[in-house]
PDB file of C-alpha atoms in Angstrom:
ATOM      1  CA  MET A 239      -0.099   0.097  -0.097  1.00 34.00           C
ATOM      2  CA  GLU A 240       2.802   2.308   0.696  1.00 37.00           C
ATOM      3  CA  HIS A 241       4.420   1.812  -2.590  1.00 36.00           C
ATOM      4  CA  GLN A 242       1.149   2.498  -4.118  1.00 35.00           C
ATOM      5  CA  ALA A 243       0.696   5.665  -2.204  1.00 36.00           C
ATOM      6  CA  LEU A 244       4.025   6.799  -3.220  1.00 36.00           C
ATOM      7  CA  ARG A 245       3.364   6.451  -6.926  1.00 35.00           C
ATOM      8  CA  SER A 246       0.134   8.340  -6.563  1.00 37.00           C
ATOM      9  CA  ALA A 247       2.030  11.378  -5.428  1.00 40.00           C
ATOM     10  CA  MET A 248       4.715  12.973  -7.917  1.00 46.00           C
ATOM     11  CA  SER A 249       7.982  11.391  -6.258  1.00 56.00           C
ATOM     12  CA  ILE A 250      11.599  12.190  -6.991  1.00 64.00           C
ATOM     13  CA  TYR A 251      14.658  10.117  -5.866  1.00 59.00           C
ATOM     14  CA  LEU A 252      17.616  12.216  -4.808  1.00 56.00           C
ATOM     15  CA  ASN A 253      20.794  11.633  -3.032  1.00 55.00           C
ATOM     16  CA  GLY A 254      19.213   8.451  -1.454  1.00 60.00           C
ATOM     17  CA  ARG A 255      16.149  10.285  -0.501  1.00 74.00           C
ATOM     18  CA  THR A 256      12.532  10.145  -1.673  1.00 85.00           C
ATOM     19  CA  LEU A 257      11.127  13.747  -2.287  1.00 88.00           C
ATOM     20  CA  SER A 258       8.061  15.133  -3.627  1.00 88.00           C
ATOM     21  CA  CYS A 259       7.347  18.250  -5.337  1.00 89.00           C
ATOM     22  CA  LEU A 260       4.843  20.587  -3.448  1.00 91.00           C
ATOM     23  CA  VAL A 261       3.952  22.573  -6.531  1.00 88.00           C
ATOM     24  CA  CYS A 262       3.945  20.659  -9.692  1.00 84.00           C
ATOM     25  CA  PRO A 263       0.517  19.088 -10.565  1.00 75.00           C
ATOM     26  CA  LYS A 264      -0.137  15.473 -10.193  1.00 64.00           C
ATOM     27  CA  SER A 265       0.262  14.705 -13.820  1.00 56.00           C
ATOM     28  CA  SER A 266       3.635  15.812 -14.128  1.00 59.00           C
ATOM     29  CA  ALA A 267       5.973  12.982 -14.819  1.00 55.00           C
ATOM     30  CA  SER A 268       8.862  14.579 -13.050  1.00 62.00           C
ATOM     31  CA  CYS A 269       9.973  18.113 -11.522  1.00 69.00           C
ATOM     32  CA  ALA A 270      12.996  19.554 -13.189  1.00 63.00           C
ATOM     33  CA  ALA A 271      12.169  23.096 -11.830  1.00 66.00           C
ATOM     34  CA  LEU A 272      15.088  24.153  -9.206  1.00 69.00           C
ATOM     35  CA  THR A 273      12.908  26.585  -7.477  1.00 79.00           C
ATOM     36  CA  HIS A 274      10.220  24.141  -6.606  1.00 86.00           C
ATOM     37  CA  PRO A 275      10.142  23.171  -3.023  1.00 91.00           C
ATOM     38  CA  LEU A 276      10.395  19.650  -2.305  1.00 90.00           C
ATOM     39  CA  GLN A 277       9.255  17.709   0.758  1.00 92.00           C
ATOM     40  CA  ARG A 278      11.285  14.704   2.072  1.00 90.00           C
ATOM     41  CA  ILE A 279       8.832  11.504   2.520  1.00 91.00           C
ATOM     42  CA  ILE A 280       9.827  10.173   5.977  1.00 88.00           C
ATOM     43  CA  SER A 281      10.009   6.354   6.433  1.00 86.00           C
ATOM     44  CA  TYR A 282       9.240   4.518   9.296  1.00 84.00           C
ATOM     45  CA  ASP A 283      12.777   3.548  10.158  1.00 85.00           C
ATOM     46  CA  GLU A 284      14.095   7.095   9.420  1.00 86.00           C
ATOM     47  CA  LEU A 285      11.692   8.703  11.902  1.00 87.00           C
ATOM     48  CA  LEU A 286      12.758   6.266  14.549  1.00 85.00           C
ATOM     49  CA  ALA A 287      16.365   6.542  13.894  1.00 85.00           C
ATOM     50  CA  LYS A 288      16.522  10.322  14.179  1.00 85.00           C
ATOM     51  CA  TYR A 289      13.865  11.203  16.708  1.00 85.00           C
ATOM     52  CA  ALA A 290      13.224   8.260  18.955  1.00 81.00           C
ATOM     53  CA  ARG A 291      14.701   6.874  22.129  1.00 71.00           C
ATOM     54  CA  LYS A 292      14.513   9.656  24.459  1.00 66.00           C
ATOM     55  CA  ALA A 293      15.282   8.847  27.992  1.00 60.00           C
ATOM     56  CA  ASN A 294      11.878  10.437  29.028  1.00 62.00           C
ATOM     57  CA  CYS A 295       8.860  10.642  26.776  1.00 61.00           C
ATOM     58  CA  ASP A 296       7.910  14.120  28.222  1.00 65.00           C
ATOM     59  CA  GLN A 297      11.337  15.046  26.263  1.00 70.00           C
ATOM     60  CA  TYR A 298       9.690  14.469  22.787  1.00 78.00           C
ATOM     61  CA  ASP A 299       9.276  17.513  20.608  1.00 81.00           C
ATOM     62  CA  SER A 300       7.642  17.708  17.132  1.00 87.00           C
ATOM     63  CA  PRO A 301      10.078  16.487  14.477  1.00 91.00           C
ATOM     64  CA  ASP A 302      11.523  19.386  12.188  1.00 93.00           C
ATOM     65  CA  ILE A 303      10.898  17.770   9.010  1.00 94.00           C
ATOM     66  CA  TYR A 304       8.726  20.037   6.872  1.00 96.00           C
ATOM     67  CA  THR A 305       9.458  22.445   4.123  1.00 95.00           C
ATOM     68  CA  CYS A 306       7.487  25.506   3.310  1.00 94.00           C
ATOM     69  CA  PRO A 307       5.884  25.017  -0.085  1.00 93.00           C
ATOM     70  CA  HIS A 308       5.868  28.667  -0.977  1.00 90.00           C
ATOM     71  CA  CYS A 309       9.572  29.605  -0.405  1.00 89.00           C
ATOM     72  CA  GLY A 310      11.433  26.191   0.280  1.00 91.00           C
ATOM     73  CA  HIS A 311      12.396  27.132   3.893  1.00 92.00           C
ATOM     74  CA  ASP A 312      12.995  23.867   5.668  1.00 93.00           C
ATOM     75  CA  ARG A 313      13.542  21.984   8.827  1.00 93.00           C
ATOM     76  CA  LEU A 314      10.302  23.232  10.281  1.00 95.00           C
ATOM     77  CA  THR A 315       8.334  21.417  12.817  1.00 94.00           C
ATOM     78  CA  ILE A 316       4.710  21.460  12.421  1.00 95.00           C
ATOM     79  CA  GLU A 317       4.287  24.556  14.685  1.00 94.00           C
ATOM     80  CA  ALA A 318       7.168  26.535  13.097  1.00 94.00           C
ATOM     81  CA  LEU A 319       5.565  25.604   9.674  1.00 95.00           C
ATOM     82  CA  TYR A 320       2.399  27.250  10.799  1.00 93.00           C
ATOM     83  CA  GLY A 321       3.918  30.177  12.275  1.00 91.00           C
ATOM     84  CA  HIS A 322       6.137  30.648   9.293  1.00 91.00           C
ATOM     85  CA  PHE A 323       3.328  30.541   6.990  1.00 90.00           C
ATOM     86  CA  CYS A 324       1.243  33.095   9.028  1.00 87.00           C
ATOM     87  CA  ALA A 325       4.138  35.578   9.225  1.00 87.00           C
ATOM     88  CA  VAL A 326       5.482  35.473   5.829  1.00 86.00           C
ATOM     89  CA  HIS A 327       2.881  33.966   3.333  1.00 84.00           C
ATOM     90  CA  GLN A 328      -0.437  34.634   5.361  1.00 76.00           C
ATOM     91  CA  GLN A 329      -3.533  36.011   3.480  1.00 60.00           C
ATOM     92  CA  THR A 330      -4.645  39.506   3.750  1.00 54.00           C
ATOM     93  CA  ALA A 331      -7.891  41.394   3.263  1.00 49.00           C
ATOM     94  CA  ASP A 332      -6.765  42.182  -0.329  1.00 53.00           C
ATOM     95  CA  GLY A 333      -6.396  38.342  -0.952  1.00 52.00           C
ATOM     96  CA  PRO A 334      -3.845  35.729  -0.414  1.00 50.00           C
ATOM     97  CA  VAL A 335      -0.010  36.914  -0.721  1.00 54.00           C
ATOM     98  CA  GLU A 336       0.756  33.785  -2.161  1.00 53.00           C
ATOM     99  CA  SER A 337      -1.644  32.736  -5.039  1.00 57.00           C
ATOM    100  CA  THR A 338       0.476  29.501  -6.123  1.00 71.00           C
ATOM    101  CA  GLU A 339      -1.486  26.427  -5.412  1.00 83.00           C
ATOM    102  CA  VAL A 340       0.705  24.079  -3.138  1.00 90.00           C
ATOM    103  CA  ARG A 341       0.404  20.646  -1.388  1.00 92.00           C
ATOM    104  CA  CYS A 342       0.568  20.533   2.288  1.00 94.00           C
ATOM    105  CA  PRO A 343       4.020  19.167   3.346  1.00 95.00           C
ATOM    106  CA  VAL A 344       2.491  17.373   6.370  1.00 95.00           C
ATOM    107  CA  CYS A 345       0.183  15.240   4.287  1.00 92.00           C
ATOM    108  CA  VAL A 346       2.875  14.548   1.694  1.00 92.00           C
ATOM    109  CA  CYS A 347       5.475  13.537   4.245  1.00 92.00           C
ATOM    110  CA  PHE A 348       3.157  10.934   5.620  1.00 90.00           C
ATOM    111  CA  ARG A 349       1.218  10.126   2.465  1.00 87.00           C
ATOM    112  CA  LEU A 350      -1.893  11.000   4.304  1.00 86.00           C
ATOM    113  CA  ASP A 351      -5.343  10.879   2.613  1.00 77.00           C
ATOM    114  CA  GLY A 352      -5.483  13.777  -0.198  1.00 76.00           C
ATOM    115  CA  SER A 353      -1.687  14.198  -0.080  1.00 82.00           C
ATOM    116  CA  ALA A 354      -1.764  14.514  -3.758  1.00 82.00           C
ATOM    117  CA  SER A 355      -4.290  17.197  -3.521  1.00 87.00           C
ATOM    118  CA  PHE A 356      -3.706  21.016  -3.689  1.00 90.00           C
ATOM    119  CA  VAL A 357      -4.440  23.295  -0.744  1.00 87.00           C
ATOM    120  CA  THR A 358      -6.940  25.784  -2.104  1.00 74.00           C
ATOM    121  CA  ASN A 359      -6.173  29.560  -2.346  1.00 63.00           C
ATOM    122  CA  GLY A 360      -9.265  30.396  -0.126  1.00 62.00           C
ATOM    123  CA  GLU A 361      -8.130  28.142   2.619  1.00 67.00           C
ATOM    124  CA  GLY A 362      -4.488  28.581   2.474  1.00 85.00           C
ATOM    125  CA  LEU A 363      -1.908  26.293   4.129  1.00 90.00           C
ATOM    126  CA  GLY A 364      -2.546  27.865   7.464  1.00 89.00           C
ATOM    127  CA  GLY A 365      -6.311  27.288   7.194  1.00 88.00           C
ATOM    128  CA  HIS A 366      -5.502  23.728   6.072  1.00 90.00           C
ATOM    129  CA  LEU A 367      -3.347  23.118   8.858  1.00 92.00           C
ATOM    130  CA  VAL A 368      -5.973  24.167  11.482  1.00 89.00           C
ATOM    131  CA  ALA A 369      -8.773  22.219   9.845  1.00 87.00           C
ATOM    132  CA  ARG A 370      -6.885  19.080   9.127  1.00 88.00           C
ATOM    133  CA  HIS A 371      -4.058  18.953  11.415  1.00 91.00           C
ATOM    134  CA  CYS A 372      -5.419  20.618  14.681  1.00 89.00           C
ATOM    135  CA  PHE A 373      -7.622  19.172  17.630  1.00 86.00           C
ATOM    136  CA  THR A 374     -10.608  21.306  18.742  1.00 82.00           C
ATOM    137  CA  THR A 375      -9.335  21.616  22.120  1.00 84.00           C
ATOM    138  CA  ASP A 376      -6.047  21.577  23.948  1.00 86.00           C
ATOM    139  CA  ARG A 377      -7.606  18.907  26.246  1.00 86.00           C
ATOM    140  CA  GLN A 378      -8.256  16.470  23.373  1.00 84.00           C
ATOM    141  CA  TYR A 379      -4.600  16.944  22.247  1.00 88.00           C
ATOM    142  CA  SER A 380      -3.371  16.448  25.411  1.00 86.00           C
ATOM    143  CA  ASP A 381      -5.380  13.309  25.983  1.00 83.00           C
ATOM    144  CA  GLU A 382      -4.379  11.700  22.843  1.00 82.00           C
ATOM    145  CA  ARG A 383      -0.703  12.771  23.329  1.00 83.00           C
ATOM    146  CA  ASP A 384      -0.632  11.081  26.689  1.00 81.00           C
ATOM    147  CA  LEU A 385      -2.446   7.978  25.443  1.00 76.00           C
ATOM    148  CA  ARG A 386       0.680   7.462  22.771  1.00 77.00           C
ATOM    149  CA  SER A 387       3.147   8.270  25.605  1.00 77.00           C
ATOM    150  CA  GLN A 388       1.976   5.391  27.781  1.00 72.00           C
ATOM    151  CA  PHE A 389       2.999   3.113  24.938  1.00 67.00           C
ATOM    152  CA  CYS A 390       6.100   4.932  23.803  1.00 65.00           C
ATOM    153  CA  ARG A 391       8.575   2.351  24.941  1.00 62.00           C
ATOM    154  CA  ASP A 392       6.921  -0.304  22.749  1.00 62.00           C
ATOM    155  CA  ASN A 393       5.918   1.802  19.717  1.00 67.00           C
ATOM    156  CA  GLU A 394       7.662   5.126  19.658  1.00 79.00           C
ATOM    157  CA  PHE A 395       6.638   5.534  16.123  1.00 82.00           C
ATOM    158  CA  GLU A 396       3.041   6.183  16.860  1.00 80.00           C
ATOM    159  CA  LEU A 397       4.031   8.992  19.425  1.00 84.00           C
ATOM    160  CA  LEU A 398       6.428  10.738  16.826  1.00 87.00           C
ATOM    161  CA  ARG A 399       3.915  10.432  14.128  1.00 88.00           C
ATOM    162  CA  PHE A 400       1.069  11.956  16.141  1.00 88.00           C
ATOM    163  CA  MET A 401       3.425  14.758  17.326  1.00 89.00           C
ATOM    164  CA  ALA A 402       4.534  15.303  13.578  1.00 93.00           C
ATOM    165  CA  ILE A 403       0.918  15.415  12.228  1.00 93.00           C
ATOM    166  CA  PHE A 404      -1.017  17.318  14.815  1.00 92.00           C
ATOM    167  CA  LEU A 405      -0.961  21.070  15.687  1.00 91.00           C
ATOM    168  CA  SER A 406      -1.625  21.998  19.318  1.00 87.00           C
ATOM    169  CA  PRO A 407      -4.493  24.402  19.711  1.00 86.00           C
ATOM    170  CA  GLY A 408      -2.249  26.102  22.202  1.00 83.00           C
ATOM    171  CA  THR A 409       0.234  27.192  19.780  1.00 84.00           C
ATOM    172  CA  LEU A 410      -2.465  29.144  17.572  1.00 84.00           C
ATOM    173  CA  PRO A 411      -2.389  32.995  18.163  1.00 78.00           C
ATOM    174  CA  SER A 412      -5.479  34.067  20.337  1.00 67.00           C
ATOM    175  CA  GLU A 413      -6.979  36.044  17.559  1.00 61.00           C
ATOM    176  CA  CYS A 414      -7.323  32.938  15.487  1.00 65.00           C
ATOM    177  CA  GLN A 415      -9.393  31.162  18.138  1.00 65.00           C
ATOM    178  CA  THR A 416     -13.153  31.823  19.526  1.00 64.00           C
ATOM    179  CA  ASN A 417     -13.758  30.828  22.938  1.00 62.00           C
ATOM    180  CA  GLY A 418     -10.623  28.719  23.009  1.00 65.00           C
ATOM    181  CA  THR A 419     -11.448  26.843  19.811  1.00 66.00           C
ATOM    182  CA  PRO A 420      -9.535  27.452  16.630  1.00 69.00           C
ATOM    183  CA  ALA A 421     -11.670  29.619  14.592  1.00 61.00           C
ATOM    184  CA  ASN A 422     -11.434  27.966  11.217  1.00 62.00           C
ATOM    185  CA  ILE A 423     -11.458  24.340  12.318  1.00 60.00           C
ATOM    186  CA  LYS A 424     -14.257  21.971  11.189  1.00 54.00           C
ATOM    187  CA  GLU A 425     -16.915  21.794  13.526  1.00 48.00           C
ATOM    188  CA  VAL A 426     -16.028  18.108  14.286  1.00 45.00           C
ATOM    189  CA  THR A 427     -12.655  16.923  13.354  1.00 56.00           C
ATOM    190  CA  LEU A 428     -13.059  12.990  13.748  1.00 69.00           C
ATOM    191  CA  VAL A 429      -9.894  11.085  13.725  1.00 76.00           C
ATOM    192  CA  CYS A 430      -9.357   7.380  14.158  1.00 81.00           C
ATOM    193  CA  PRO A 431      -7.099   7.142  17.280  1.00 78.00           C
ATOM    194  CA  ILE A 432      -5.481   3.943  15.880  1.00 82.00           C
ATOM    195  CA  CYS A 433      -4.239   5.176  12.559  1.00 82.00           C
ATOM    196  CA  LEU A 434      -4.610   8.927  12.895  1.00 77.00           C
ATOM    197  CA  GLU A 435      -6.459   9.254   9.730  1.00 79.00           C
ATOM    198  CA  LEU A 436      -9.800  11.150   9.336  1.00 77.00           C
ATOM    199  CA  ILE A 437     -13.021   9.130   9.727  1.00 77.00           C
ATOM    200  CA  ASP A 438     -15.823   9.189   7.285  1.00 72.00           C
ATOM    201  CA  ASP A 439     -19.264   8.045   7.966  1.00 63.00           C
ATOM    202  CA  ASN A 440     -19.049   4.932   5.600  1.00 69.00           C
ATOM    203  CA  ARG A 441     -15.891   3.594   7.543  1.00 72.00           C
ATOM    204  CA  SER A 442     -16.885   4.678  11.070  1.00 76.00           C
ATOM    205  CA  LYS A 443     -17.542   2.023  13.782  1.00 81.00           C
ATOM    206  CA  ARG A 444     -18.071   2.577  17.573  1.00 77.00           C
ATOM    207  CA  LEU A 445     -17.218   0.512  20.391  1.00 77.00           C
ATOM    208  CA  PRO A 446     -19.968  -0.326  23.187  1.00 75.00           C
ATOM    209  CA  PRO A 447     -20.136   0.687  25.980  1.00 68.00           C
ATOM    210  CA  CYS A 448     -17.861   3.686  25.496  1.00 67.00           C
ATOM    211  CA  SER A 449     -19.009   4.719  21.891  1.00 69.00           C
ATOM    212  CA  HIS A 450     -15.375   5.820  20.948  1.00 76.00           C
ATOM    213  CA  GLN A 451     -15.168   5.681  17.083  1.00 79.00           C
ATOM    214  CA  PHE A 452     -12.520   4.109  14.891  1.00 85.00           C
ATOM    215  CA  HIS A 453     -12.183   2.977  11.310  1.00 86.00           C
ATOM    216  CA  GLY A 454     -13.667  -0.453  10.939  1.00 87.00           C
ATOM    217  CA  GLU A 455     -10.656  -2.193   9.811  1.00 88.00           C
ATOM    218  CA  CYS A 456      -8.389  -0.627  12.478  1.00 87.00           C
ATOM    219  CA  ILE A 457     -10.509  -1.509  15.495  1.00 87.00           C
ATOM    220  CA  ASN A 458     -11.222  -4.908  14.180  1.00 88.00           C
ATOM    221  CA  ARG A 459      -7.447  -5.599  14.038  1.00 87.00           C
ATOM    222  CA  TRP A 460      -7.005  -4.167  17.433  1.00 87.00           C
ATOM    223  CA  LEU A 461      -9.701  -6.220  18.943  1.00 87.00           C
ATOM    224  CA  ALA A 462      -8.248  -9.443  17.409  1.00 86.00           C
ATOM    225  CA  GLU A 463      -5.340  -8.759  19.946  1.00 84.00           C
ATOM    226  CA  LYS A 464      -7.017  -7.033  22.936  1.00 83.00           C
ATOM    227  CA  ARG A 465     -10.634  -6.964  24.045  1.00 82.00           C
ATOM    228  CA  CYS A 466     -10.754  -3.369  25.324  1.00 83.00           C
ATOM    229  CA  CYS A 467     -11.155   0.256  23.961  1.00 82.00           C
ATOM    230  CA  PRO A 468      -7.767   1.676  22.752  1.00 80.00           C
ATOM    231  CA  VAL A 469      -8.744   5.105  23.984  1.00 74.00           C
ATOM    232  CA  CYS A 470     -10.204   4.528  27.464  1.00 72.00           C
ATOM    233  CA  ARG A 471      -9.356   0.775  27.960  1.00 74.00           C
ATOM    234  CA  SER A 472     -13.003  -0.161  28.672  1.00 73.00           C
ATOM    235  CA  GLU A 473     -13.674  -3.821  28.428  1.00 78.00           C
ATOM    236  CA  CYS A 474     -15.486  -4.457  25.268  1.00 73.00           C
ATOM    237  CA  ALA A 475     -18.662  -6.721  25.949  1.00 55.00           C
ATOM    238  CA  ALA A 476     -19.577  -7.055  22.293  1.00 45.00           C
ATOM    239  CA  GLU A 477     -18.611  -6.872  18.734  1.00 50.00           C
ATOM    240  CA  SER A 478     -18.056  -3.252  17.233  1.00 42.00           C
ATOM    241  CA  SER A 479     -20.862  -1.925  15.431  1.00 43.00           C
TER     242      SER A 479
END
């Protein structure tokens, strides 16, 4: 599946690294423009080798792996990417400063759903990061991070991937929030706690009795090993539905 996902995006192999252009249209066979920003696609082994094995899970920071799709500024964490976009490339009342359609480097880096799609000019990269990669509240973000921290010793990749993909609402400026909630976040951002991908209605399953939601295929694999909810650890008395 990973190989198929890589082929769906426009990939470049350079100096032993797999890169994807953040500007070229999907139909392009290759990118030859030296000015186009490229995002490195991070592998499981590379993420663990460079960023894992901290003495204390509280020491983990967001990996600095992203490239700005507008100017090519690189080695940014997701928080730094959002701050950089807002400070340098943010939309104004007269329209977007940057009108070029680009791809989200976070989606491209981890081959998330829609990684081959352009961020719309109306939404902008900042709006996309808030809508797609931000939790509704700091409490929800902290709960998810703490859950993965509990299993950090056995599966550090999940904690690192979570911290790389999601922006904490606490990093957003106050003017971007309404009553503590990011202003342009979707009303409900439902993410599968197991794979961290968005859940749509056709793929959603709830666990009784806690009613936490997951992708059907994800929770079925989990329940084959453990008869409890991955989020709250409630014992599952019946099959997911």
